Coordinates of C-alpha atoms in Angstrom, one line a residue:
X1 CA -25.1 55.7 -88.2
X2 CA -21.9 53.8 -87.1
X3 CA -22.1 56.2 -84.3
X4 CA -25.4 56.3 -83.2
X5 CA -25.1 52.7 -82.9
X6 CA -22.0 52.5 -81.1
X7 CA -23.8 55.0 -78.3
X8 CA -26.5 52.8 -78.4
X9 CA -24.1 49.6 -77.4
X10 CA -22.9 52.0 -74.7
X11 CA -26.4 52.2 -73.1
X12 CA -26.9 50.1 -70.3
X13 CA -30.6 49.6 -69.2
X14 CA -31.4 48.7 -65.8
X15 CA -32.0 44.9 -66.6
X16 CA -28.8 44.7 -68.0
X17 CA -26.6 46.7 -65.2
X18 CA -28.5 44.2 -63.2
X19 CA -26.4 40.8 -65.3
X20 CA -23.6 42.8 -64.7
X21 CA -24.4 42.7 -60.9
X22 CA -25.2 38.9 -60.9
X23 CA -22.1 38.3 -62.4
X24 CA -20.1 40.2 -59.5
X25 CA -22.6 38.1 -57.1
X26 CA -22.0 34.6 -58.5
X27 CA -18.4 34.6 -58.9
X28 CA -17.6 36.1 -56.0
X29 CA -19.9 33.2 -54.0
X30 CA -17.9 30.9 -55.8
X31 CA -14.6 32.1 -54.6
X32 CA -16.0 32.5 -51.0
X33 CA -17.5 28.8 -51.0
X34 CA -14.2 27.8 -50.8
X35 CA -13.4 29.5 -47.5
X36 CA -16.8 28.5 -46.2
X37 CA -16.4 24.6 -46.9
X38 CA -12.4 24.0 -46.4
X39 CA -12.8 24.1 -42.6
X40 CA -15.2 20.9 -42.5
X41 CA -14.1 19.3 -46.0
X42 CA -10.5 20.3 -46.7
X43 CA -9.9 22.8 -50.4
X44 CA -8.7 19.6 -51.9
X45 CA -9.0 19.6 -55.8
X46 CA -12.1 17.1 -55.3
X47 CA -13.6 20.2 -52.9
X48 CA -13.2 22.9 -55.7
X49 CA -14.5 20.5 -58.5
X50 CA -17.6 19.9 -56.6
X51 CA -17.8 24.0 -55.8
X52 CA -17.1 24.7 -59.9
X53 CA -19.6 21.4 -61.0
X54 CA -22.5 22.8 -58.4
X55 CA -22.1 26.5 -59.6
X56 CA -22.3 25.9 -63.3
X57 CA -25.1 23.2 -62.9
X58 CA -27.6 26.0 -60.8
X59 CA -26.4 28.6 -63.6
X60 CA -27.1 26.5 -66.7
X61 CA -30.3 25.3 -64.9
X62 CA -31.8 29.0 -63.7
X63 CA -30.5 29.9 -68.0
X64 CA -33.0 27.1 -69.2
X65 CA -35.7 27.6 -67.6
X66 CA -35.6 31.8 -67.4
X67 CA -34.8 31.6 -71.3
X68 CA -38.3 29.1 -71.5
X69 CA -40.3 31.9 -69.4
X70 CA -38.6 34.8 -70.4
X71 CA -41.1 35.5 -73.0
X72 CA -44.1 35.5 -71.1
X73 CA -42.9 36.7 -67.4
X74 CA -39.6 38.7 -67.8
X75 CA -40.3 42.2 -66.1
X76 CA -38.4 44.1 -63.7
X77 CA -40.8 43.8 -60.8
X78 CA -39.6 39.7 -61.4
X79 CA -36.0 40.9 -61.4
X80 CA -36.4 42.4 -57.8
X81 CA -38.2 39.6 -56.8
X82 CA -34.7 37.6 -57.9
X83 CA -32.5 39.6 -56.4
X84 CA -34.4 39.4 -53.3
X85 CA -35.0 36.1 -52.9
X86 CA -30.8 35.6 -53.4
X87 CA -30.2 38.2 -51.3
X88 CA -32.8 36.6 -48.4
X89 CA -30.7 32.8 -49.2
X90 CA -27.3 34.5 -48.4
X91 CA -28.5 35.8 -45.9
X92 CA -29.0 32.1 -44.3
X93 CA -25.7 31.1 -45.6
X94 CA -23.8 34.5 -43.1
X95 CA -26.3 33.2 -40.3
X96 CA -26.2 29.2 -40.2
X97 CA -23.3 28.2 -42.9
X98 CA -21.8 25.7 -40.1
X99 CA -25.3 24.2 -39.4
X100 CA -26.0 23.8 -43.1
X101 CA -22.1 22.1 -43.3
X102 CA -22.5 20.0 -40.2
X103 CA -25.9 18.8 -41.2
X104 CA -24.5 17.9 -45.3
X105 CA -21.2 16.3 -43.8
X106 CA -23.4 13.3 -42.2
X107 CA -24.6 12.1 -46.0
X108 CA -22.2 8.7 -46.4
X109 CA -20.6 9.4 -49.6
X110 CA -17.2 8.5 -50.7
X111 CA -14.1 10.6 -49.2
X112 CA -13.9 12.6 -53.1
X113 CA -17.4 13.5 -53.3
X114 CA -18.1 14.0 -49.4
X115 CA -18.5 18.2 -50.3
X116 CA -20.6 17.8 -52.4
X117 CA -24.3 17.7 -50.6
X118 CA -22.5 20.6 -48.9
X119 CA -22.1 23.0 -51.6
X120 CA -25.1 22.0 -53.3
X121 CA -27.1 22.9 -50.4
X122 CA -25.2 26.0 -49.7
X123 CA -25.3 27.6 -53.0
X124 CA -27.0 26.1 -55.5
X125 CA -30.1 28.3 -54.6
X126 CA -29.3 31.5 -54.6
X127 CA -26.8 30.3 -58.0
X128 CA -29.8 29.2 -59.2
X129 CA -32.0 32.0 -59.1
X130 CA -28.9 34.6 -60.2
X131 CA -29.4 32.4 -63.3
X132 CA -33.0 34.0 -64.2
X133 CA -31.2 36.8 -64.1
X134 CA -29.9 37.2 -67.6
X135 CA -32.4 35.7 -70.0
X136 CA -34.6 38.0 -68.4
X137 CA -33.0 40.8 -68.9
X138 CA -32.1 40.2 -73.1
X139 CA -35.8 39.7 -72.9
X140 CA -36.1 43.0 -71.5
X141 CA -33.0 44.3 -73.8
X142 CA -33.7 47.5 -75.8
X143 CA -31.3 46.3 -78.3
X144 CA -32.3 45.0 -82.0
X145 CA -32.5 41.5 -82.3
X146 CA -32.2 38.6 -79.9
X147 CA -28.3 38.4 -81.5
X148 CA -27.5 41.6 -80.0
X149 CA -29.2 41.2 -76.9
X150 CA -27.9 38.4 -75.9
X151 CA -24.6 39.6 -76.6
X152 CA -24.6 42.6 -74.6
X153 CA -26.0 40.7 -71.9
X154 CA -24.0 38.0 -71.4
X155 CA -20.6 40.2 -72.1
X156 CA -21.9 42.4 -69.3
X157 CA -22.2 39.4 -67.2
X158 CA -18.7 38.0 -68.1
X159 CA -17.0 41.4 -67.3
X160 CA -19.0 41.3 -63.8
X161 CA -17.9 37.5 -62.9
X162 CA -14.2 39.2 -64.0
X163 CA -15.0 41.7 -61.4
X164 CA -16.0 39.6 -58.8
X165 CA -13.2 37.0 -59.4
X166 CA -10.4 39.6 -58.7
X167 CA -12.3 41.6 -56.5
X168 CA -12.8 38.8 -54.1
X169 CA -9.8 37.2 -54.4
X170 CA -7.6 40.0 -54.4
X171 CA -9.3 42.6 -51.9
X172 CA -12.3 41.2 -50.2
X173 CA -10.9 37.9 -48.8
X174 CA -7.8 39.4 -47.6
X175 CA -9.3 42.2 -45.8
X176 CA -12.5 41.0 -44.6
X177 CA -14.2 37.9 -42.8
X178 CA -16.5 35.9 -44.5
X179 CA -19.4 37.3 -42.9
X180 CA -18.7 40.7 -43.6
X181 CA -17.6 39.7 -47.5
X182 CA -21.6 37.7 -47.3
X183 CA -23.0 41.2 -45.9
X184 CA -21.6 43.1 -48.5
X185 CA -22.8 40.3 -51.5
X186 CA -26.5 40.7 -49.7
X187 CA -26.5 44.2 -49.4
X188 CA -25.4 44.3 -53.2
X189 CA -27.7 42.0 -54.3
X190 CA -30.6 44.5 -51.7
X191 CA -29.6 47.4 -54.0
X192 CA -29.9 46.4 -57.1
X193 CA -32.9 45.2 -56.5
X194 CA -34.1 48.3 -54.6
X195 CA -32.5 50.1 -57.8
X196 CA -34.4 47.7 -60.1
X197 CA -37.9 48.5 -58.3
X198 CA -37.7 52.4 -58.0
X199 CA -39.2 53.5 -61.3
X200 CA -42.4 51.7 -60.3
X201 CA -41.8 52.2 -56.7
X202 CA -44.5 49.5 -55.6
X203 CA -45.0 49.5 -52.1
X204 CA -45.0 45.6 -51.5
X205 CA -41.3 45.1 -53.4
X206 CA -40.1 48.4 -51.6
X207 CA -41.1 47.0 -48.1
X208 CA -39.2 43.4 -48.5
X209 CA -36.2 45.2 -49.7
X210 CA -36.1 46.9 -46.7
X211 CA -37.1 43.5 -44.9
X212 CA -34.0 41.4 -47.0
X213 CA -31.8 44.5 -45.9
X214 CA -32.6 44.4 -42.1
X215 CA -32.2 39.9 -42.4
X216 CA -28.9 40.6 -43.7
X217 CA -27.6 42.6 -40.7
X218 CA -29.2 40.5 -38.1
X219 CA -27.5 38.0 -39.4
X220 CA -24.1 39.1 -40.0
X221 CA -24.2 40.2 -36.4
X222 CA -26.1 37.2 -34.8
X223 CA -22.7 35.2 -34.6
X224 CA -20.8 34.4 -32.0
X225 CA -18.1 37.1 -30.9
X226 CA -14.8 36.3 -29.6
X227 CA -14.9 32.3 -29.0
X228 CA -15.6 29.2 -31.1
X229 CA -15.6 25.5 -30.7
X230 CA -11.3 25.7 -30.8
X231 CA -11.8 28.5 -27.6
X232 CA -11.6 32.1 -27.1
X233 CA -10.7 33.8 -30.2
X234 CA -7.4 36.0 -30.1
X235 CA -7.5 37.1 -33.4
X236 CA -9.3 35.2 -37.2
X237 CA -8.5 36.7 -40.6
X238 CA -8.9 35.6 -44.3
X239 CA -5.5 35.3 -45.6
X240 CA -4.9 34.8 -49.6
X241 CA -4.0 31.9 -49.2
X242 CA -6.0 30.0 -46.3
X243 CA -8.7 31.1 -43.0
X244 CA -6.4 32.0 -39.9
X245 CA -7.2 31.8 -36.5
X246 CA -6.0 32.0 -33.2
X247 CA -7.4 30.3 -30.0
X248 CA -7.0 30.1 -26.1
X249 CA -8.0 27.2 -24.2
X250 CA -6.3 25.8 -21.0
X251 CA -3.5 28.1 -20.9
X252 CA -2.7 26.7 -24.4
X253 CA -3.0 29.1 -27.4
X254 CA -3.1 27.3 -31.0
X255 CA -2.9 28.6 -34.6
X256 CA -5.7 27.2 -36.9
X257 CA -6.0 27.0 -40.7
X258 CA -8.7 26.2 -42.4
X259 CA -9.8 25.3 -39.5
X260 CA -7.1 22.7 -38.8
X261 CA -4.8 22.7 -35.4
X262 CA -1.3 23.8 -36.9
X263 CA 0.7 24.8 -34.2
X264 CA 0.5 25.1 -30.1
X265 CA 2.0 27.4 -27.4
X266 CA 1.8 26.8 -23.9
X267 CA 1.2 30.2 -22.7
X268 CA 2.7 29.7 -18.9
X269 CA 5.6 27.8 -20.7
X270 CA 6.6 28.5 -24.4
X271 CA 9.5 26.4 -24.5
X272 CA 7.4 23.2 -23.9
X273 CA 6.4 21.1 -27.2
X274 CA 2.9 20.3 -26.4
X275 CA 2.7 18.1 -29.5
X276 CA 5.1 15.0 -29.0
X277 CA 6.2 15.5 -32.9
X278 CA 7.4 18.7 -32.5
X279 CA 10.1 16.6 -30.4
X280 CA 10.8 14.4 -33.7
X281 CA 12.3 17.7 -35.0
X282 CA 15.7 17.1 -32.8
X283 CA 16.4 13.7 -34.6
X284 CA 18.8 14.8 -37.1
X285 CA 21.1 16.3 -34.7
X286 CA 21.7 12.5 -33.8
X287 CA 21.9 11.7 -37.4
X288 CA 25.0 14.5 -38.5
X289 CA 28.1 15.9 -36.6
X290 CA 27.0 19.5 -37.2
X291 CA 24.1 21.5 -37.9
X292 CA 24.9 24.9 -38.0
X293 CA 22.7 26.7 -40.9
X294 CA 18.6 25.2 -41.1
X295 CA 16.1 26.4 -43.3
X296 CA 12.1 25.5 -42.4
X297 CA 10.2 25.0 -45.0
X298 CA 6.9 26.6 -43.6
X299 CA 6.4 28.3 -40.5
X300 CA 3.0 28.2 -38.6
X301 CA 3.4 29.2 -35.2
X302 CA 7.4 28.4 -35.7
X303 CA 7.3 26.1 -32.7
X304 CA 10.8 24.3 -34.7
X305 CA 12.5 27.2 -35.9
X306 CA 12.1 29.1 -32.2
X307 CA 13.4 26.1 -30.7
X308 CA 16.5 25.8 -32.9
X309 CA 17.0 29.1 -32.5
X310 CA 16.8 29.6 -28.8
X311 CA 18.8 26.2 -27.9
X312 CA 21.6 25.7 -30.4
X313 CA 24.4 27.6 -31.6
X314 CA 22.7 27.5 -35.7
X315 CA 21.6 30.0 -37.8
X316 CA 17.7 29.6 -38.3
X317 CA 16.1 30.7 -41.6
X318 CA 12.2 30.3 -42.3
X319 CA 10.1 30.4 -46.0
X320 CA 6.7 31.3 -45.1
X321 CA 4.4 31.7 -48.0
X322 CA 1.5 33.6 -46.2
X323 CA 2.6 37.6 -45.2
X324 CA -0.3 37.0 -42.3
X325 CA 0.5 33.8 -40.7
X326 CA 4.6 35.7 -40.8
X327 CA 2.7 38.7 -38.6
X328 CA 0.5 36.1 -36.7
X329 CA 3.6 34.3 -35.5
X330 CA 5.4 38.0 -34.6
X331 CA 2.7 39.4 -32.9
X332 CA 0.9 35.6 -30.8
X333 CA 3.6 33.4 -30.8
X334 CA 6.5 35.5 -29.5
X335 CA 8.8 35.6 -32.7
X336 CA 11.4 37.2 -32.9
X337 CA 13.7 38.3 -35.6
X338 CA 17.6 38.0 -35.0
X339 CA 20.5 37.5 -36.7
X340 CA 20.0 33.7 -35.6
X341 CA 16.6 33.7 -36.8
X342 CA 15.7 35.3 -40.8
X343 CA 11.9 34.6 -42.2
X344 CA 11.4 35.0 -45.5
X345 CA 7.9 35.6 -47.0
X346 CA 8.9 33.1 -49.9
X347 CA 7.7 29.8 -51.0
X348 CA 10.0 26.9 -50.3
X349 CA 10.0 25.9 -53.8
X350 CA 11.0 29.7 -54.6
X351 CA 13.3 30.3 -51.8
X352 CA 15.4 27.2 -52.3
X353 CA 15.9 27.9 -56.0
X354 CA 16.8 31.8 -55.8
X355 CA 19.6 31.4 -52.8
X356 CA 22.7 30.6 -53.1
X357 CA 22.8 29.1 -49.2
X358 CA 24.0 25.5 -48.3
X359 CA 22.1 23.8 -45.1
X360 CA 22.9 21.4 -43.0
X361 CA 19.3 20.5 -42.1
X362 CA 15.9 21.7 -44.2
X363 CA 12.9 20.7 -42.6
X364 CA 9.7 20.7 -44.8
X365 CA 6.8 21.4 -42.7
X366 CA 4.4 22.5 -45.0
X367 CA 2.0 19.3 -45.3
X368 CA -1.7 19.3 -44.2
X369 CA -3.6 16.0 -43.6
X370 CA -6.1 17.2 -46.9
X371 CA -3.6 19.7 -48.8
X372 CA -0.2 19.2 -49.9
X373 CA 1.8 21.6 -51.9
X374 CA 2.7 19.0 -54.9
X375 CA 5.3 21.1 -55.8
X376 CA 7.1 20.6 -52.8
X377 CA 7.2 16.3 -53.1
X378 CA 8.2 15.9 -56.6
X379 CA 12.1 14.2 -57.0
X380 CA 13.0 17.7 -58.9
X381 CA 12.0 19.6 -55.5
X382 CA 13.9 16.8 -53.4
X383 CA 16.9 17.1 -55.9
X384 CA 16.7 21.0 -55.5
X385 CA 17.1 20.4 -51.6
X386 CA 19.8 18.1 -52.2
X387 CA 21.9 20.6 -53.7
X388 CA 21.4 23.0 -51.1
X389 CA 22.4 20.5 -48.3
X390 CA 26.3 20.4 -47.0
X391 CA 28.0 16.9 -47.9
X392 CA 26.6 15.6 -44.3
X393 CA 23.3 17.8 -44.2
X394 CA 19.8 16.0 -43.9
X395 CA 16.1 16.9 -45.2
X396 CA 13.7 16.0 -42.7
X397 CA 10.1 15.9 -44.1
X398 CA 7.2 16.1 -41.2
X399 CA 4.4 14.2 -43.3
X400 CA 0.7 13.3 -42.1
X401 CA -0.2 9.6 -42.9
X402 CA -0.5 6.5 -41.8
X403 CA 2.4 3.6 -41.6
X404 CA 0.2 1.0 -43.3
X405 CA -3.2 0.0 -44.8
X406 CA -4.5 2.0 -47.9
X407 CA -4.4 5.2 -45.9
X408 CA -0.5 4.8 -45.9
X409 CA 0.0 5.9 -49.9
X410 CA 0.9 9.6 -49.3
X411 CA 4.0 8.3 -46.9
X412 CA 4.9 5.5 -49.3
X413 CA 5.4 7.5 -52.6
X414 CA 6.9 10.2 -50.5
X415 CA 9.3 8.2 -49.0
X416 CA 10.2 6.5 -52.7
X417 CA 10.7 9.7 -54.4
X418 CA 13.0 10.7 -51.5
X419 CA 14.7 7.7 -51.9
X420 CA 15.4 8.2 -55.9
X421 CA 17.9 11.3 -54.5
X422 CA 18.8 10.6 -51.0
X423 CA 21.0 6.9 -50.3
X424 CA 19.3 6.8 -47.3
X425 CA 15.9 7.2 -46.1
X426 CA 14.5 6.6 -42.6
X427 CA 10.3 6.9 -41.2
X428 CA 10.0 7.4 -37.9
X429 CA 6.1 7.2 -37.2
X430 CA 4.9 9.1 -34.2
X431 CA 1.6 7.6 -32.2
X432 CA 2.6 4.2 -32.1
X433 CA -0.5 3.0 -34.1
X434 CA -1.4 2.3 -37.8
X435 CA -3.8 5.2 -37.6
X436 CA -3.3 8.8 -39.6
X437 CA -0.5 10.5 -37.4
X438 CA 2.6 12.4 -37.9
X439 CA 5.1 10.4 -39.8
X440 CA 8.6 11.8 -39.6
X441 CA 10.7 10.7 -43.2
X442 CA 14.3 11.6 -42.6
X443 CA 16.6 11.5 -45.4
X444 CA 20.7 11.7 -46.0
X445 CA 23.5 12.3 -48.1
X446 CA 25.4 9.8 -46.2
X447 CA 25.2 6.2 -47.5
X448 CA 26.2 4.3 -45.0
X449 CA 22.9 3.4 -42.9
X450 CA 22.6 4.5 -39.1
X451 CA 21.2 1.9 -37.0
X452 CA 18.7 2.2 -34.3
X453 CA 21.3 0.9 -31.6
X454 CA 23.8 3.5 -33.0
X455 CA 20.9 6.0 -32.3
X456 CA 20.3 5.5 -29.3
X457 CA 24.2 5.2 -28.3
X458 CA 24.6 8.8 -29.9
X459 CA 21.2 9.9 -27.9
X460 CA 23.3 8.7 -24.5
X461 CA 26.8 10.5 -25.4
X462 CA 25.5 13.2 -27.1
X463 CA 24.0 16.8 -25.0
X464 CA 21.1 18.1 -27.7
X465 CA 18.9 19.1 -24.4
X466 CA 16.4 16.9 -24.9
X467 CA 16.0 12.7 -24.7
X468 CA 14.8 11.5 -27.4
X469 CA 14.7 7.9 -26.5
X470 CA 11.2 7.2 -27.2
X471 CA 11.1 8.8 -30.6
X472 CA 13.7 6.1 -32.0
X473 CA 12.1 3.8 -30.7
X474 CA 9.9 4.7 -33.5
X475 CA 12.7 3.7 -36.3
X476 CA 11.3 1.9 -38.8
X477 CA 12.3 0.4 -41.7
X478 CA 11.9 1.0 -45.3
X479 CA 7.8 0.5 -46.1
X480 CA 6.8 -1.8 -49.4
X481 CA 6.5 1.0 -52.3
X482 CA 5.7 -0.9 -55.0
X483 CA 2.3 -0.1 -55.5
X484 CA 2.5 3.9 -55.2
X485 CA 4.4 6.2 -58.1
X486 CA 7.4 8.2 -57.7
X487 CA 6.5 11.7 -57.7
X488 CA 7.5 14.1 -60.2
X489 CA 6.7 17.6 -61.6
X490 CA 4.8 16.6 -64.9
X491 CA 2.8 13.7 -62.5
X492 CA 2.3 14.3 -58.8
X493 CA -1.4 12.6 -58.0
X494 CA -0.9 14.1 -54.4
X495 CA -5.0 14.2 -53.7
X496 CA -5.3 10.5 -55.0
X497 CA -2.8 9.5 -52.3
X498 CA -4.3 11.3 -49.6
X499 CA -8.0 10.7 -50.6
X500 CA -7.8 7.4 -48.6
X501 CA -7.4 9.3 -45.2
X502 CA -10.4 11.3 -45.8
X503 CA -12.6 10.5 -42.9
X504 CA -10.1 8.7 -41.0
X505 CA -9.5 9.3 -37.5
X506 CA -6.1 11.3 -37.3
X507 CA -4.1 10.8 -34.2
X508 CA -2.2 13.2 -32.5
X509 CA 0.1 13.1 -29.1
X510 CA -0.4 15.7 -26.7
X511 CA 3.3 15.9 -25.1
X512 CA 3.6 16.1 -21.1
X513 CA 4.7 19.0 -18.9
X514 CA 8.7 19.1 -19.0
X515 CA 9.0 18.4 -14.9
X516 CA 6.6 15.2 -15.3
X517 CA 7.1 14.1 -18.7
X518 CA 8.3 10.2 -18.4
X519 CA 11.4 8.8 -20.0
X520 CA 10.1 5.7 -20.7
X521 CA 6.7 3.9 -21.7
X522 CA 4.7 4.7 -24.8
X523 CA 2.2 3.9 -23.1
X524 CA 1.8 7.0 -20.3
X525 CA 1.6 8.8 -23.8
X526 CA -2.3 10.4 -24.1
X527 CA -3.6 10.7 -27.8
X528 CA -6.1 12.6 -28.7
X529 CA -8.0 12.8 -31.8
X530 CA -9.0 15.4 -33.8
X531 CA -9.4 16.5 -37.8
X532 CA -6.7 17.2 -40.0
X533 CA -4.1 19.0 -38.9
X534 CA -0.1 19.5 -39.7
X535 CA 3.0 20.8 -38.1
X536 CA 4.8 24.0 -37.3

């Protein structure tokens, strides 16, 4: 009996193969919802509480009310019509995703909840209706007792969500774009239902399978091809970690992620900084007698690190987290590996506590306006760098903030929980207005305070290639900090302090051709203004 019974628990009906199914479906639209809404509202922890909130809300909703029809309507013709009608939604969402965003992103909420309209209108349908799903089918269970049919439905639907966590995560994303990983959820969800549908094999449920099925494709392949709103596309990929692209326009190629500008090459000349911070990233060869070993923290397009490399006699090395945005670089942005220039597919965290190395300058570049490795702000991380610096060496952190106002908290706390390690601590803001910009937060072992007038003395005497008389101009002094924590491992509340610059206009300057570039006024700088983006 024991082992009739456990064959019997073996025996998956149709209904429930089809839980299993939704399961896959649901979980791997959650992982995918957040590629589809970082670009337009960041993958803050507010963005993937508002993705987790909306999916289990649509789920516990489509339970309830299947379980209170279940009785009287579950049937596998229903099923199909289920699977359909998700199948026909997602095929919207691989068609008109950025519509749907653009159109959700003009409801005025607050900066912490400005996702959610987004998500909700994105996905709680089709989460919805894949809720049906499996009350319906323990309805439709050929198990003994509700007890045992629930069971076996809802493991089957656990193990599925399992599979379409790590399937997603782990295969799809990385080797697929987010239409083509929608296509394949569609088609899925087209089969089952096709699958669900063939015993009877009704005309009418038959005929908008094949309908659903022919949507999907038109939409997966009613995109755009090779351009978007940042230019003509050179190459776009889903990393593990974050959406890549790269973009042409006006001779000018740029590396986007998550939709954000990261890092610029002029084409016609690559040794040019076409953002003005990118200059910022010479300062500390004002502010020590010798630099001869620098480690990046982060690489991007490795605008810095190619610099360092190409135009002083120091040994370059780079801790990239992403493999892809490593190849990107190689194969766009004309890196090269030398014996003057080592990249490590490591995170900085990682990397700084497994060598045994000592710098003279590590630059942390790693910051985006919306997400901030925490790990990499605490005092134990700054400590960490500390004791990989030579006796003179300096950290230079390239931050995105504001000087002042309420937007200003991330730079505060940063620069106070530099300032518990480092005797010295110097911000260097880089538009010349309050707005959210590039804030450069230098910090030394040395504590005996460099003026601005001995900056600019050592910026006359001293031959680093470039004239950096405008960026100390920039030298400001220590900001008030009393109102923002130190930040440390076991309490870091990095999205609080950037949750103010949601929304804010973020400032960037676009740096002049070398042969024209001016030597003096702020003023004959251009800014433009665009969404979030950070350095590299």
């Amino acid at each position: 009996m024991a082992a009739f019974r456990d064959r019997e628990w073996r025996r998956v009906s149709r209904p429930e193969l089809a839980v299993f199914v939704s399961g896959v479906t649901s979980m791997g639209l959650e992982i995918l919802a957040g590629r589809i809404v970082a670009p337009q509202f960041g993958s803050s922890i507010y963005t993937w509480g508002s993705i987790i909130a909306v999916f289990l809300a649509a789920l516990s909703l489509g339970y309830y009310l299947g379980g209170r029809r279940a009785a009287s309507r579950a049937t596998n013709e229903r099923l199909t019509w289920l699977f359909l009608g998700t199948a026909a939604y997602v095929a919207v969402l691989v068609f008109a995703s950025d519509t749907l965003l653009a159109v959700a992103a003009t409801i005025p909420l607050p900066a912490r909840f400005a996702s959610l309209p987004a998500v909700t209108l994105l996905f709680g349908p089709p989460t919805y209706l894949l809720g049906f799903v499996s009350p319906y089918a323990a309805e439709l269970s050929e198990k003994e007792g509700p007890g045992e049919a629930s069971g076996h439905v809802y493991a089957l639907g656990t193990v599925g969500s399992i599979v379409g966590a790590f399937g997603t995560t782990f295969f799809l994303v990385p080797a697929l774009g987010i239409e083509q990983i929608g296509l394949g959820f569609g088609l899925l969800l087209v089969g089952t239902a096709l699958w669900l549908a063939a015993p009877a094999a009704r005309p009418k449920p038959v005929y908008a399978t094949l309908g659903v099925a022919l949507l999907l494709v038109a939409a997966a392949g009613g995109g755009s091809v090779g351009f978007s709103a940042h230019g003509e596309v050179v190459y776009h990929t889903q990393t593990p970690y974050q959406e890549l692209e790269v973009a042409d326009r006006g001779g000018v190629r740029t590396l986007y992620l998550d939709g954000q500008r990261h890092s610029a090459m002029d084409l016609d000349d690559p040794d040019r900084h076409v953002f003005d911070y990118t200059r910022y990233f010479h300062l500390p060869y004002l502010m020590t007698d010798d630099v001869d070993r620098v480690l990046f923290v982060g690489g991007g397009g490795f605008t810095g690190p190619k610099h360092f490399a190409r135009e002083y006699d120091a040994t370059v090395d780079v801790a990239e987290i992403d493999p892809e945005v490593i190849d990107v670089a190689k194969r766009y942005f004309g890196v090269e590996e030398s014996p003057q220039l080592n990249v490590y597919n490591r995170g900085g965290r990682q990397f700084l506590r497994e060598t045994n190395r000592t710098y003279d300058l590590i630059v942390l570049d790693a910051y985006k306006k919306d997400k901030v490795p925490f790990q990499l702000t605490t005092v134990e991380f700054m400590r960490l760098a500390e004791r990989r610096l030579s006796d003179d060496g300096v950290l230079f952190a390239n931050l995105i903030s504001a000087p002042s106002g309420p937007a200003s908290k991330f730079y505060r706390a940063e620069y106070e929980t530099m300032a518990q390690v480092f005797p010295q601590v110097y911000g260097f803001p880089t538009a010349g207005v309050s707005a959210v910009q590039n804030i450069e937060v230098v910090a030394t072992k040395d504590p005996r305070r460099i003026t601005q007038a001995e900056l600019r003395a050592r910026n006359a005497n001293r031959d680093i290639g470039i004239d950096l008389s405008r960026e100390i101009d920039d030298y400001r002094t220590g900001p008030k900090t009393g109102d923002v924590p130190v930040l440390r491992d076991d309490h870091a509340p990095v999205n609080s302090l950037l949750d103010p610059m949601a929304g804010q206009r973020y400032v960037v300057e676009r740096g002049h051709n070398r042969s024209t570039e001016p030597s003096g006024s702020r003023a004959a700088r251009p800014t433009v203004a665009r969404p979030a983006e950070s350095a590299g």
